[in-house]
N, CA and C atoms as an extended XYZ file, in Angstrom:
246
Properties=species:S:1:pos:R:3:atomname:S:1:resname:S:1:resid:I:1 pbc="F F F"
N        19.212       22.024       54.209 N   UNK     1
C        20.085       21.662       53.107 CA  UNK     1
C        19.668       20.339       52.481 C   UNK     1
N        19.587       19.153       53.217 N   UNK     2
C        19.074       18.006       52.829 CA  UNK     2
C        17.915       18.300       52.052 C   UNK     2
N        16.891       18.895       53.000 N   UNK     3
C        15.446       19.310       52.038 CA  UNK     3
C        15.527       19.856       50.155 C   UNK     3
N        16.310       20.996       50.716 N   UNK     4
C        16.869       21.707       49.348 CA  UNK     4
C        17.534       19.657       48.127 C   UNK     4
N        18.791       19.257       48.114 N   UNK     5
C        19.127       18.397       47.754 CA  UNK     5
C        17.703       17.904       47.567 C   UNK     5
N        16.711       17.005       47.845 N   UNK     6
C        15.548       16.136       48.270 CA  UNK     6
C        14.533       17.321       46.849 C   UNK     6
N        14.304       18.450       46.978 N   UNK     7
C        13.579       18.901       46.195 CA  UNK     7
C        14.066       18.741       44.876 C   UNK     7
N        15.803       19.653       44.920 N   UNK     8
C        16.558       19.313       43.213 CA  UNK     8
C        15.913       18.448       42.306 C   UNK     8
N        16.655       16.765       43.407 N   UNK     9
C        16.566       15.395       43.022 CA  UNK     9
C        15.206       15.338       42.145 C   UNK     9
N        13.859       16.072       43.159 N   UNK    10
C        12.778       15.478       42.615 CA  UNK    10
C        12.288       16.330       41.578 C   UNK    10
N        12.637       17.574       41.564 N   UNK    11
C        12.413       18.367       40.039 CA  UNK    11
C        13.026       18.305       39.605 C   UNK    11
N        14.025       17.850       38.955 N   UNK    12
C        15.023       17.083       38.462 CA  UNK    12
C        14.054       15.954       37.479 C   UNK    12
N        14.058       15.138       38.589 N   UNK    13
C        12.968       13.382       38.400 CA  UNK    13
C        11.432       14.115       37.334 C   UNK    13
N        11.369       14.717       37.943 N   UNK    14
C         9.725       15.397       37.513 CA  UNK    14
C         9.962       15.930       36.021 C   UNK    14
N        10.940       16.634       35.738 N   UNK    15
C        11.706       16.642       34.276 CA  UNK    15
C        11.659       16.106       33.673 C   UNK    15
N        12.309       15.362       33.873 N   UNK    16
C        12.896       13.690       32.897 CA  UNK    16
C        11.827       13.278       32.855 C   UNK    16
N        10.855       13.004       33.667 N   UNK    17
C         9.766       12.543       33.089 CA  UNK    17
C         8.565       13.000       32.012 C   UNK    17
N         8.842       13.919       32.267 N   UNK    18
C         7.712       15.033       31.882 CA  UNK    18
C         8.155       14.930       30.085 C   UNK    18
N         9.863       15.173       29.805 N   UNK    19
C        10.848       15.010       28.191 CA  UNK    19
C        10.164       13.771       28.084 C   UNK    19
N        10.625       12.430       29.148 N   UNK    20
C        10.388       11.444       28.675 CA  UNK    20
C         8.557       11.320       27.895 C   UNK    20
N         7.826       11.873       28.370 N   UNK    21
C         6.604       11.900       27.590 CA  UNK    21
C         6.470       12.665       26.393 C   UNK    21
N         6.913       13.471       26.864 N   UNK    22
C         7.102       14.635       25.232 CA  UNK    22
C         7.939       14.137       23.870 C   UNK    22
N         9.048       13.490       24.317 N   UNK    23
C         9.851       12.641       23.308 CA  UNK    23
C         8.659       11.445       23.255 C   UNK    23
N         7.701       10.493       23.913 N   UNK    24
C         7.293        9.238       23.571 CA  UNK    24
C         6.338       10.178       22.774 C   UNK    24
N         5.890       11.032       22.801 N   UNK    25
C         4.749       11.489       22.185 CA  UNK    25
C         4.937       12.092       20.390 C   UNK    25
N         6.119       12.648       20.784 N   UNK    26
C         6.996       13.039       19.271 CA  UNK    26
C         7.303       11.788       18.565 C   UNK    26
N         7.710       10.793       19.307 N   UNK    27
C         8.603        9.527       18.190 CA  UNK    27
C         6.837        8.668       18.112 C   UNK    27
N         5.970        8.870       18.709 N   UNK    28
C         4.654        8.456       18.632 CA  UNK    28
C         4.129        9.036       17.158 C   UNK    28
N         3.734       10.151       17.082 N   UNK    29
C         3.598       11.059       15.963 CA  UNK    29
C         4.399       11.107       14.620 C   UNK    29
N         5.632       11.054       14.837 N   UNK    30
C         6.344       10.216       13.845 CA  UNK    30
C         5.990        8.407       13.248 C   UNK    30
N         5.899        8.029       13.683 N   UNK    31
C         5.964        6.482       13.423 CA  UNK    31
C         4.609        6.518       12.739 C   UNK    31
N         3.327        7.602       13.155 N   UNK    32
C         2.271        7.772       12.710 CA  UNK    32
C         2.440        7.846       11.464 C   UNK    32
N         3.200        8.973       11.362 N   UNK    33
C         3.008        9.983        9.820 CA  UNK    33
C         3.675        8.597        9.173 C   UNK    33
N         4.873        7.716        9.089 N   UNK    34
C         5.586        7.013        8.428 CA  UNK    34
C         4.412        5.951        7.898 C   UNK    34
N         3.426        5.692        9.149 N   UNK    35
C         2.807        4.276        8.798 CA  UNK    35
C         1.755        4.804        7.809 C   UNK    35
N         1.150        6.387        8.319 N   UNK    36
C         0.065        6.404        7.137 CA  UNK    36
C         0.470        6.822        5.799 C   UNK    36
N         1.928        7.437        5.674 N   UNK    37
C         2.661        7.216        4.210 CA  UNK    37
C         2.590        5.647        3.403 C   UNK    37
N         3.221        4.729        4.901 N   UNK    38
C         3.568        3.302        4.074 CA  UNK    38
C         2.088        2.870        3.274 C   UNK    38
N         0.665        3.281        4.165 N   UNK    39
C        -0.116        3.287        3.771 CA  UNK    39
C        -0.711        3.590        2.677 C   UNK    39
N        -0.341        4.784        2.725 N   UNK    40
C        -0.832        5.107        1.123 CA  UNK    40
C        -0.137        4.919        0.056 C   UNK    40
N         1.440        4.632        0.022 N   UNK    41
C         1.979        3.897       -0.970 CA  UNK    41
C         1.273        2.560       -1.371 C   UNK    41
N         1.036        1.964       -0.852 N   UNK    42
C         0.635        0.621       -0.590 CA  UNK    42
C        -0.966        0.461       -1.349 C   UNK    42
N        -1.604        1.474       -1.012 N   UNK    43
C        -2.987        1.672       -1.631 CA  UNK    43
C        -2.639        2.567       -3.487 C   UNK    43
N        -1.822        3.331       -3.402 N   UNK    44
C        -1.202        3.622       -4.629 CA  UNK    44
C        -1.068        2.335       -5.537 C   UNK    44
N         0.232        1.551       -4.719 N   UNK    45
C         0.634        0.199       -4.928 CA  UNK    45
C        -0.550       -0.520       -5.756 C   UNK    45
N        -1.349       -0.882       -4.840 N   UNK    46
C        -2.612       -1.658       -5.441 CA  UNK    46
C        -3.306       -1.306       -6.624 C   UNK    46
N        -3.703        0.101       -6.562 N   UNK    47
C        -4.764        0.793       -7.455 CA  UNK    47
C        -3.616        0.621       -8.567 C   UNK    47
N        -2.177        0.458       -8.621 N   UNK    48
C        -1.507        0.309      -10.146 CA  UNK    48
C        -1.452       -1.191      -10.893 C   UNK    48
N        -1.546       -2.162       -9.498 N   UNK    49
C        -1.114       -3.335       -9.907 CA  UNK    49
C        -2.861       -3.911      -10.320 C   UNK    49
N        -4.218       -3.471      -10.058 N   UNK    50
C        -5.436       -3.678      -10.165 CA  UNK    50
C        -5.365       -2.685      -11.459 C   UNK    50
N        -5.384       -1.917      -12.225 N   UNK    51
C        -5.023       -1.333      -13.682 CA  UNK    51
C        -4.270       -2.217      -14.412 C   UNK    51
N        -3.247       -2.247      -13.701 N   UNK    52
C        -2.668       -3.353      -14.959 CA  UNK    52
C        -3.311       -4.926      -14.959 C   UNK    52
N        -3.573       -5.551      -14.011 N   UNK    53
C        -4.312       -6.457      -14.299 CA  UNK    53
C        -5.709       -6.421      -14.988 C   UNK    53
N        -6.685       -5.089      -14.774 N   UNK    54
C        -7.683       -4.935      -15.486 CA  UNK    54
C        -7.149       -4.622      -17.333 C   UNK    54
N        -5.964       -4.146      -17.536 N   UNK    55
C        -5.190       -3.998      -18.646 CA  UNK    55
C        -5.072       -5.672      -20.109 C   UNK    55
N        -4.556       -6.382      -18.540 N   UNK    56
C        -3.878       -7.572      -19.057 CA  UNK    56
C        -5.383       -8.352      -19.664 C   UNK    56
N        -6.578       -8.256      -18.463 N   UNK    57
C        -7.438       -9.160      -18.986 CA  UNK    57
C        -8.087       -8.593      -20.042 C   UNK    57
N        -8.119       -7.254      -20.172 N   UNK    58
C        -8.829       -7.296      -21.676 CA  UNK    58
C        -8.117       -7.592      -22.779 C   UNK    58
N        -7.269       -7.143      -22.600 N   UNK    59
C        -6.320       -7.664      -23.761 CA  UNK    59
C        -6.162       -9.169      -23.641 C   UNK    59
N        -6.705      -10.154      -22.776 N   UNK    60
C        -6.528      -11.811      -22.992 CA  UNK    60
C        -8.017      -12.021      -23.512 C   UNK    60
N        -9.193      -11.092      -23.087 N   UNK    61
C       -10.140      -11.317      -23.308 CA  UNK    61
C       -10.462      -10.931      -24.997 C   UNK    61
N        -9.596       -9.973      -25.947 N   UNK    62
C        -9.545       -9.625      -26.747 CA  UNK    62
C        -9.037      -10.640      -27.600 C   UNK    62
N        -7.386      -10.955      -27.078 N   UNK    63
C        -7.275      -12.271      -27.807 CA  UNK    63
C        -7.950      -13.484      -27.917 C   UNK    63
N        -9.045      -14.547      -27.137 N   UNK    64
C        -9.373      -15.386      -27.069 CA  UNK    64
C       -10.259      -15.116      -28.254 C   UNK    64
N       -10.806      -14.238      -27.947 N   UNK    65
C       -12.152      -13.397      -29.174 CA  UNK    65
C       -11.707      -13.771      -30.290 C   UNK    65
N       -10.264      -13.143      -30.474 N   UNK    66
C        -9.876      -13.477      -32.050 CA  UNK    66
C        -9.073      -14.763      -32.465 C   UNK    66
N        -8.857      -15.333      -31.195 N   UNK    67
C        -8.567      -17.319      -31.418 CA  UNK    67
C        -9.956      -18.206      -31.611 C   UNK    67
N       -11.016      -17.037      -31.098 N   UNK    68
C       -12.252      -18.004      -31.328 CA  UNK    68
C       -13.043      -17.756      -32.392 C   UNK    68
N       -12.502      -16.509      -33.549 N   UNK    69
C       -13.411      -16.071      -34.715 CA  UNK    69
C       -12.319      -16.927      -35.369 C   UNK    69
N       -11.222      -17.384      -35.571 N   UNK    70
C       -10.258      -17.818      -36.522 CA  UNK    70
C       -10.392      -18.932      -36.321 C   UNK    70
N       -10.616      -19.842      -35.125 N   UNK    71
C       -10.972      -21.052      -35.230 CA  UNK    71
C       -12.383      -21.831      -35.795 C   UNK    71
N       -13.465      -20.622      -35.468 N   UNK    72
C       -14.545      -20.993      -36.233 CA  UNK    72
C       -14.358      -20.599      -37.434 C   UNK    72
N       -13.783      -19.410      -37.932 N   UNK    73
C       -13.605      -19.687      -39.516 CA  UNK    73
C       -12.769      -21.103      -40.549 C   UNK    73
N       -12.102      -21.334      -39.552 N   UNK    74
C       -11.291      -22.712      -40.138 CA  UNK    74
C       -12.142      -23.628      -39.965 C   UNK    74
N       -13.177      -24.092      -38.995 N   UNK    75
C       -13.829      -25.135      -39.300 CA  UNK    75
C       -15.114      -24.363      -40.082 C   UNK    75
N       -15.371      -23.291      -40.352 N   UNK    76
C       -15.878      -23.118      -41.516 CA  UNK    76
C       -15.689      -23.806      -42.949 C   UNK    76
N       -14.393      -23.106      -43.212 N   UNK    77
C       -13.387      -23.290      -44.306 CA  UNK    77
C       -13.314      -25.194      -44.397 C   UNK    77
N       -13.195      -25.956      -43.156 N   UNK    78
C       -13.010      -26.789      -43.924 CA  UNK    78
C       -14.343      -27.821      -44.267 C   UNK    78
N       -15.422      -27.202      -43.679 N   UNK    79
C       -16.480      -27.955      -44.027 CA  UNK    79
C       -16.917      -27.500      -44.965 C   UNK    79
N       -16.941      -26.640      -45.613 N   UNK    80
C       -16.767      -25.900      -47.315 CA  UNK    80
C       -16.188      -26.776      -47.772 C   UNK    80
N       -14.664      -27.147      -47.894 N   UNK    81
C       -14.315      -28.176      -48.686 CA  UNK    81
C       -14.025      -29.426      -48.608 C   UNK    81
N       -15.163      -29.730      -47.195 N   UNK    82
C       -15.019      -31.291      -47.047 CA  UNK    82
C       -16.538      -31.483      -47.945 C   UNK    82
């Protein structure tokens, strides 16, 4: 009888352990999939915020262009009528 009790206990024990790996292995696999989502948001993330900055500089690089044809035309203009 004791023996019997003594085996339960330990297939019982042998169980729980066995879930306990199967659950670390599931919430393992999960946390995976979440991090390589956060991941690729994140690389999404970038590739939008690197567009718009490639956006912004041409368009600053566009304007300087045309602050620097209007400024040489004015000192054109005024050495014409100096």
């Amino acid at each position: 009888m004791n023996q019997n009790i003594i085996l339960t206990i330990i297939e019982f024990g042998a169980s729980l352990v066995v879930e306990g790996i199967i659950l670390s292995m599931v919430f393992n696999w999960i946390a995976n999939k979440e991090t390589q989502k956060a991941q690729q948001n994140l690389k999404e993330e970038m590739n939008n915020i690197e567009t718009q900055n490639k956006m912004i500089y041409e368009q600053l690089q566009g304007e300087i262009r045309m602050a620097k044809t209007e400024i040489i035309s004015q000192i054109k203009e005024r050495f014409k009528k100096g």
